[in-house]
PDB file of C-alpha atoms and ligand atoms in Angstrom:
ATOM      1  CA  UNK A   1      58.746  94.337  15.838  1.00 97.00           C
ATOM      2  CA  UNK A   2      61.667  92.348  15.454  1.00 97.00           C
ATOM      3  CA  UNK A   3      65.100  93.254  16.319  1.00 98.00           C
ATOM      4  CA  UNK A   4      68.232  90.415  16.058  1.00 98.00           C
ATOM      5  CA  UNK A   5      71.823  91.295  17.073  1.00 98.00           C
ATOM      6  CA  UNK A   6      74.693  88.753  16.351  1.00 98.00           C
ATOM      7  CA  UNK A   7      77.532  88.746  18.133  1.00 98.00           C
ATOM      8  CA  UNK A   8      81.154  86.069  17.838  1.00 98.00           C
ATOM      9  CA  UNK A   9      84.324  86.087  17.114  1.00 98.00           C
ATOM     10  CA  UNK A  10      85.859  87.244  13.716  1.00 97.00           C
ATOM     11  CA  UNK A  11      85.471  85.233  11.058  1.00 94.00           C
ATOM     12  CA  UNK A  12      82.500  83.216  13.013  1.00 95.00           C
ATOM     13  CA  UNK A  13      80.147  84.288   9.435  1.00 93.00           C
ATOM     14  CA  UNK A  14      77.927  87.313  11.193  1.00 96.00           C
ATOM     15  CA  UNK A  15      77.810  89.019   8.769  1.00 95.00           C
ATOM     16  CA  UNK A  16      77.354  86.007   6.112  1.00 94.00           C
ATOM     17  CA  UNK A  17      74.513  84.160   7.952  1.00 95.00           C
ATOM     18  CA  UNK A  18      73.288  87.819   9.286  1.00 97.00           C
ATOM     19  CA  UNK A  19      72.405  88.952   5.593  1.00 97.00           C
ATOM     20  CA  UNK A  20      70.740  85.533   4.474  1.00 96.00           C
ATOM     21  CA  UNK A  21      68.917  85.143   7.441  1.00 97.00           C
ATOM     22  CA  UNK A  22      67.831  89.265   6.868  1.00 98.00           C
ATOM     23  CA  UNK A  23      66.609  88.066   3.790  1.00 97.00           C
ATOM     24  CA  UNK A  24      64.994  85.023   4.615  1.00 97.00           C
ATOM     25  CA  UNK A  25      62.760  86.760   7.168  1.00 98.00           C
ATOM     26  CA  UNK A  26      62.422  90.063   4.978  1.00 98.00           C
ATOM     27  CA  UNK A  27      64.247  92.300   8.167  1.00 98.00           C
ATOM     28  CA  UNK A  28      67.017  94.921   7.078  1.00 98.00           C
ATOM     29  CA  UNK A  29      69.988  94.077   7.375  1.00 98.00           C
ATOM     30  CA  UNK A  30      73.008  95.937   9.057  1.00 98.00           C
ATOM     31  CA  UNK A  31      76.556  95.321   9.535  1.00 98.00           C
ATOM     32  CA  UNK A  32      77.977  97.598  12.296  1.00 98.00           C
ATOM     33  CA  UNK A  33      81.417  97.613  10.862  1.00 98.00           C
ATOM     34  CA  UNK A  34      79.860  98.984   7.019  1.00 98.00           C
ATOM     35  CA  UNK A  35      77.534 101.200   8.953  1.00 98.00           C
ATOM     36  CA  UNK A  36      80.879 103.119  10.778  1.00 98.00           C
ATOM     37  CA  UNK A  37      82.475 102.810   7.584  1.00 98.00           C
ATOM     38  CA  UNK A  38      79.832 104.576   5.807  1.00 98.00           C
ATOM     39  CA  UNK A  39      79.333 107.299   8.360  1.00 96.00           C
ATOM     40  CA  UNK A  40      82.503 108.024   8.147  1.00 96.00           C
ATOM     41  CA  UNK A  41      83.768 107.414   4.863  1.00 98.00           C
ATOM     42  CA  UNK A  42      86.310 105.421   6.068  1.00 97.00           C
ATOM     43  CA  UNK A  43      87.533 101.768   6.033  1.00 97.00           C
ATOM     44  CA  UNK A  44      87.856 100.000   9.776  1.00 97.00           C
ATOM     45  CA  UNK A  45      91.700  99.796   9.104  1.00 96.00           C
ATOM     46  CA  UNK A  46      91.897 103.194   8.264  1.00 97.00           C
ATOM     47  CA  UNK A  47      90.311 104.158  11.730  1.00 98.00           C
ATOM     48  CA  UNK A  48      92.421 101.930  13.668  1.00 97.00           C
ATOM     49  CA  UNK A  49      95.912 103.399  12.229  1.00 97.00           C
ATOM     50  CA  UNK A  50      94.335 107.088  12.632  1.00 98.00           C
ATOM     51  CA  UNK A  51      92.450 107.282  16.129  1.00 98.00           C
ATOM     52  CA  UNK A  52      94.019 103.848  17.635  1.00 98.00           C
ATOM     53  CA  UNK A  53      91.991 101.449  18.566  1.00 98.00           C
ATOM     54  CA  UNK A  54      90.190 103.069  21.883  1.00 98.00           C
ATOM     55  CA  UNK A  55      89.378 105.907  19.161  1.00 98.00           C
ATOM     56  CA  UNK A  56      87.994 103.043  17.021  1.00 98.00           C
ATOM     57  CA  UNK A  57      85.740 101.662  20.177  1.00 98.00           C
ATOM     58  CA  UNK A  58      84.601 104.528  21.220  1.00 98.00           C
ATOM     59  CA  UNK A  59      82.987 105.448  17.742  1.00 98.00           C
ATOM     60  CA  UNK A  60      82.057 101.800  17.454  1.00 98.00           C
ATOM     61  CA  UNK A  61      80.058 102.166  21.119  1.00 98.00           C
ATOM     62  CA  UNK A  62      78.344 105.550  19.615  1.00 98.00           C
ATOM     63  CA  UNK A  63      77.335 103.884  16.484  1.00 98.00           C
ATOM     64  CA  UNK A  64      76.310 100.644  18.051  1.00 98.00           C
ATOM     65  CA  UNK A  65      73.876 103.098  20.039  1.00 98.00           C
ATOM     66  CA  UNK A  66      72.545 104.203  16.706  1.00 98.00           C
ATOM     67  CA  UNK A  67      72.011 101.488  14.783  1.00 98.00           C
ATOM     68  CA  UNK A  68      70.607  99.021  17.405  1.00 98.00           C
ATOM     69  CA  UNK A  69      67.630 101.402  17.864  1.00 97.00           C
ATOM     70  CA  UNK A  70      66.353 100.860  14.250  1.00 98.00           C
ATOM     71  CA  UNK A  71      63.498  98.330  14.666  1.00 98.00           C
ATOM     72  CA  UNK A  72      62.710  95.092  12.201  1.00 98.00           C
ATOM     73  CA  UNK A  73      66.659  94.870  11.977  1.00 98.00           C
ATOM     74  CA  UNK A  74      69.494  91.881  11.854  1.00 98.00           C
ATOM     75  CA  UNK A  75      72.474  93.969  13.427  1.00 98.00           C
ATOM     76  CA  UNK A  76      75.868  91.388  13.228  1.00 98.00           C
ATOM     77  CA  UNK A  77      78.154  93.097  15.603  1.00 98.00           C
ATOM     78  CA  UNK A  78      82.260  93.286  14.644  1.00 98.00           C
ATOM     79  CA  UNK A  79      84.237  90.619  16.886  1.00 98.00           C
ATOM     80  CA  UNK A  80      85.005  93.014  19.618  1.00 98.00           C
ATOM     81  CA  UNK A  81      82.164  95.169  20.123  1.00 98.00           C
ATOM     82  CA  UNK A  82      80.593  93.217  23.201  1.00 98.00           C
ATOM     83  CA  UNK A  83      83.943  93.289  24.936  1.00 98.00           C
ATOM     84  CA  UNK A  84      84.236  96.854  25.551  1.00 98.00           C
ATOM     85  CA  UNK A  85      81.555  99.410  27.531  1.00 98.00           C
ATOM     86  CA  UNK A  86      78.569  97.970  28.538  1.00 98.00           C
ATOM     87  CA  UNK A  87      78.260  97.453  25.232  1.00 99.00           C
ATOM     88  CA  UNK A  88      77.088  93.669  25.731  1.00 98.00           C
ATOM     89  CA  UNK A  89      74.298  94.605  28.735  1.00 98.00           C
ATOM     90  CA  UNK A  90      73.357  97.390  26.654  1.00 98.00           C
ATOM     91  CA  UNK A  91      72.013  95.153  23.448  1.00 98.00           C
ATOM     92  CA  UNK A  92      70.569  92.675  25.467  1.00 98.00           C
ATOM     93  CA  UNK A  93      68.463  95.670  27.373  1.00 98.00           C
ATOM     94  CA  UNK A  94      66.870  96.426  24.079  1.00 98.00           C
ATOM     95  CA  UNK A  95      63.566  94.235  22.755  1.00 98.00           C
ATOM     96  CA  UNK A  96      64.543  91.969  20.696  1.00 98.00           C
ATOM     97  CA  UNK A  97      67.074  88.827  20.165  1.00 98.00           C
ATOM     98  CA  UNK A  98      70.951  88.531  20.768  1.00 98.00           C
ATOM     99  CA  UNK A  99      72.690  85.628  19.569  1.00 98.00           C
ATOM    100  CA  UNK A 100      75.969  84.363  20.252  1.00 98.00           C
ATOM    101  CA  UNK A 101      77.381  82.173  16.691  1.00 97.00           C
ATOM    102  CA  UNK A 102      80.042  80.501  18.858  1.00 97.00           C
ATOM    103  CA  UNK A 103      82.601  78.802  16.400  1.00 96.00           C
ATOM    104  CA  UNK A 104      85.694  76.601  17.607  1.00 95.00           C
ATOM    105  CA  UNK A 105      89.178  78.164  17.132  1.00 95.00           C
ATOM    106  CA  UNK A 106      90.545  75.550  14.711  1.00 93.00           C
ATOM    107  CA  UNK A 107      87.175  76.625  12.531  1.00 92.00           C
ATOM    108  CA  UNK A 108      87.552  80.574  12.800  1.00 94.00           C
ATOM    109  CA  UNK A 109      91.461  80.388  11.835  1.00 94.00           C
ATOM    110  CA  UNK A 110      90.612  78.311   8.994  1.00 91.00           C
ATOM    111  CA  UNK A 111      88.191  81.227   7.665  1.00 90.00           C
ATOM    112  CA  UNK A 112      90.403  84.242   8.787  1.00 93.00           C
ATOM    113  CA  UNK A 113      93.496  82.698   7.095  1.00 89.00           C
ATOM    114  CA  UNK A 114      92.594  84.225   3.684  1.00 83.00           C
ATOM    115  CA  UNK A 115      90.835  87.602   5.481  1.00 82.00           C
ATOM    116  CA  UNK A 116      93.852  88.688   7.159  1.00 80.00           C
ATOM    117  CA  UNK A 117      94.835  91.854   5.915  1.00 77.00           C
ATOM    118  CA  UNK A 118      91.133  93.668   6.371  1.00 85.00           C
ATOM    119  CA  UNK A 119      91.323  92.818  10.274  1.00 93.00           C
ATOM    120  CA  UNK A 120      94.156  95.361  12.020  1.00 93.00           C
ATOM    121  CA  UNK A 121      93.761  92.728  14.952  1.00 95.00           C
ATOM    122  CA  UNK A 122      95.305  90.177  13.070  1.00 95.00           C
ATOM    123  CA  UNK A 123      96.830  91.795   9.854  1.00 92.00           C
ATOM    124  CA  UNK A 124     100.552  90.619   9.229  1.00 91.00           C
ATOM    125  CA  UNK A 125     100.585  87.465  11.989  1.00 93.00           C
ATOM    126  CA  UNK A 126     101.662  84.093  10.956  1.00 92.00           C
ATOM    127  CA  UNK A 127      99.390  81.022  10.516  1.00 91.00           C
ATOM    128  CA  UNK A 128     100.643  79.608  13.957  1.00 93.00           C
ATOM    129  CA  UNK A 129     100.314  83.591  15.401  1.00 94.00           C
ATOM    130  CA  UNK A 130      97.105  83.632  13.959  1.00 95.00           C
ATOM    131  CA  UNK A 131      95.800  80.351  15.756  1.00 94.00           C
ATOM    132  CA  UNK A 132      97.326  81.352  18.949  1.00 96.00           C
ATOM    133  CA  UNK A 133      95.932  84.732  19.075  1.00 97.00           C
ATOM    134  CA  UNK A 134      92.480  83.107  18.543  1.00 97.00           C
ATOM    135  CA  UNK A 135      92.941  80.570  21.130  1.00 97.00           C
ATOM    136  CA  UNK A 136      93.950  83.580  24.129  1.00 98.00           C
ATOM    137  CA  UNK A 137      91.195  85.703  22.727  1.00 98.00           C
ATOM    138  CA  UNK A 138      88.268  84.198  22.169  1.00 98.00           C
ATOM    139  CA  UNK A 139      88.934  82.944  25.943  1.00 98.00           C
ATOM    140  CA  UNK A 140      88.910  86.464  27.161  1.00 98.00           C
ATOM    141  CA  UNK A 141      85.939  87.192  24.621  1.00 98.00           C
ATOM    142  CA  UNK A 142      83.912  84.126  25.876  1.00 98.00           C
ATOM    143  CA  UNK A 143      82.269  85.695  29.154  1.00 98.00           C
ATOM    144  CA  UNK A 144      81.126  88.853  27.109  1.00 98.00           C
ATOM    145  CA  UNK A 145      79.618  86.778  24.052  1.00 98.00           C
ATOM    146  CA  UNK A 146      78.013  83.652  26.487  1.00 98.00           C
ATOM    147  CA  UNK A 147      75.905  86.877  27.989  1.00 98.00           C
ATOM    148  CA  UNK A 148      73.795  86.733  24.701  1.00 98.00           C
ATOM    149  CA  UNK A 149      70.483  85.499  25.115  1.00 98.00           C
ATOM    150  CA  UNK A 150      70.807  82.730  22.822  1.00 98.00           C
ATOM    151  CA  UNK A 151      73.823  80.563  21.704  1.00 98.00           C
ATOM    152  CA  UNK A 152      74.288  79.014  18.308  1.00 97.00           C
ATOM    153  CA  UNK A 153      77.139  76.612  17.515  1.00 94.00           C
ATOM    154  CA  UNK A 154      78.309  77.615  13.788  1.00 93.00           C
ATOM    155  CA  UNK A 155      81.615  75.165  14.031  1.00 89.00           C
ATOM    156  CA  UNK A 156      79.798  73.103  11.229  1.00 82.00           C
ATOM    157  CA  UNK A 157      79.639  75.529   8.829  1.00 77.00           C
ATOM    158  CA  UNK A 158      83.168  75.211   7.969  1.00 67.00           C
ATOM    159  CA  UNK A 159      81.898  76.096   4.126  1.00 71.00           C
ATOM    160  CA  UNK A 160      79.175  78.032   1.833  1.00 68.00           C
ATOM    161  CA  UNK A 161      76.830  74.891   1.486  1.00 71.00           C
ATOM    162  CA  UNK A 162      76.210  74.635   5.166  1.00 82.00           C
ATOM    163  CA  UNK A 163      74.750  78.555   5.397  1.00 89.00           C
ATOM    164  CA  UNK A 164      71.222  77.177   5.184  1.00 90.00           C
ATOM    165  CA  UNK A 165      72.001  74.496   8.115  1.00 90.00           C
ATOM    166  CA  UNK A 166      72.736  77.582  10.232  1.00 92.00           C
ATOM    167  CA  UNK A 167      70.251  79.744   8.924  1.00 95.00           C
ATOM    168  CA  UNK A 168      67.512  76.805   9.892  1.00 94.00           C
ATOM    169  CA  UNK A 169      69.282  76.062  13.522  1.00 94.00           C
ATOM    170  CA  UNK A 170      68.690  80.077  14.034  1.00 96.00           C
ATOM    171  CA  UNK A 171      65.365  79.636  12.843  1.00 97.00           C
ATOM    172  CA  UNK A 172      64.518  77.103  15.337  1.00 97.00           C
ATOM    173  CA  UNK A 173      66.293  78.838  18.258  1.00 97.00           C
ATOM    174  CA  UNK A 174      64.340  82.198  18.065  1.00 97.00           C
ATOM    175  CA  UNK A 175      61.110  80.642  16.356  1.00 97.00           C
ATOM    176  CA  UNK A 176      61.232  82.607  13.902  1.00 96.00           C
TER     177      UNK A 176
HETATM  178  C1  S3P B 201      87.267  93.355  15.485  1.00 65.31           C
HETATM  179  C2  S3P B 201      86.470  92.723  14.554  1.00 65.31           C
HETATM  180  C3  S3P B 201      86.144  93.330  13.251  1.00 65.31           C
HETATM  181  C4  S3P B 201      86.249  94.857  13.308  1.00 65.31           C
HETATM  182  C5  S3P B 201      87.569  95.280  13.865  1.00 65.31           C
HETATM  183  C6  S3P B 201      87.835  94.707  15.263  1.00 65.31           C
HETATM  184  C7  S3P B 201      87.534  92.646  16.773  1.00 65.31           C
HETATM  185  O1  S3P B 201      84.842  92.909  12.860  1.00 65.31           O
HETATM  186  O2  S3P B 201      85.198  95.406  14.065  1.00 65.31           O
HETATM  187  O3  S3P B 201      88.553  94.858  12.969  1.00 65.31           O
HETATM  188  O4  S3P B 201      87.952  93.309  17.746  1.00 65.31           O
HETATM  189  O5  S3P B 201      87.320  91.416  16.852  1.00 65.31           O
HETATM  190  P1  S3P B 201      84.496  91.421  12.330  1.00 65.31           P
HETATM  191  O6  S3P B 201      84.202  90.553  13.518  1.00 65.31           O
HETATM  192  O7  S3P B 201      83.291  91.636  11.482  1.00 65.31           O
HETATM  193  O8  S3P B 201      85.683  90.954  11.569  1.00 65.31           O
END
């Protein structure tokens, strides 16, 4: 049985490197973000503006308890969900892998810049908003997402053609 959970900031390419490395190992592949979306009919933004955004982690923690039971799975995580609950102890109490795709900040604003508006977190901030808000939060995020029981740096895969030189350092890192 094999069971890998991603975790990282937004924008760090979870759910890019999540699906390709799903594929490469023939695992499903889930994104917990689609999977609330689904359930729910709903987009994330949608959720935030209706129910706030403790109504938004608290279905996020429920549906996180769902999907992360499903076995021969890669599960990439949204930004925040190891920040809130036990959310974080609780995936790395289940069998399997959790990896941490740490990015740098200058990296991640670079790759939110154009995904802006789909992220209520960040929606409507300025490019120097944007960088600063990354900066203060991934420092509060840090201590949740170093808890992972592997690390990854993804700051090199600052475009498509480097996927496969993360998918291959994830390789090597779980031996998989
Ligand atoms: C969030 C990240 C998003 C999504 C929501 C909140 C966060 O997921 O869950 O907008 O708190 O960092 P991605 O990391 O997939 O963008």
């Amino acid at each position: 049985m094999k069971r890998i959970v991603l975790v990282g900031y937004m924008g760090s390419g979870k759910t890019t490197v999540g699906r390709q490395l799903a594929e490469a190992l023939g695992l499903q592949f889930y994104d917990l973000d689609w999977y609330i979306e689904t359930r729910f009919h709903k987009r994330v933004p949608e959720i935030f503006a209706e129910r706030g955004e403790e109504g938004f982690r608290d279905l996020e923690r429920r549906m996180l308890r769902e999907v992360a039971e499903f076995e021969d799975i890669v599960l990439s995580c949204g930004g925040g969900t190891p920040c809130f609950f036990d959310n974080m102890d609780y995936m790395n109490s289940l069998e399997g892998d959790t990896v941490y795709l740490r990015c740098n900040p200058e990296v991640l604003a670079s790759h939110l810049k154009m995904a802006r508006v789909e992220r209520p977190l960040i929606k409507g901030k300025s490019a120097e908003e944007l960088e600063q808000y990354i900066r203060e939060s991934l420092a509060e995020r840090e201590p949740f997402y170093s808890k992972a029981k592997h690390i990854v740096d993804v700051s090199l895969m600052d475009n498509f053609d480097k996927i496969s030189i993360t998918i291959d350092l994830l390789r090597k890192e779980l031996g998989v």
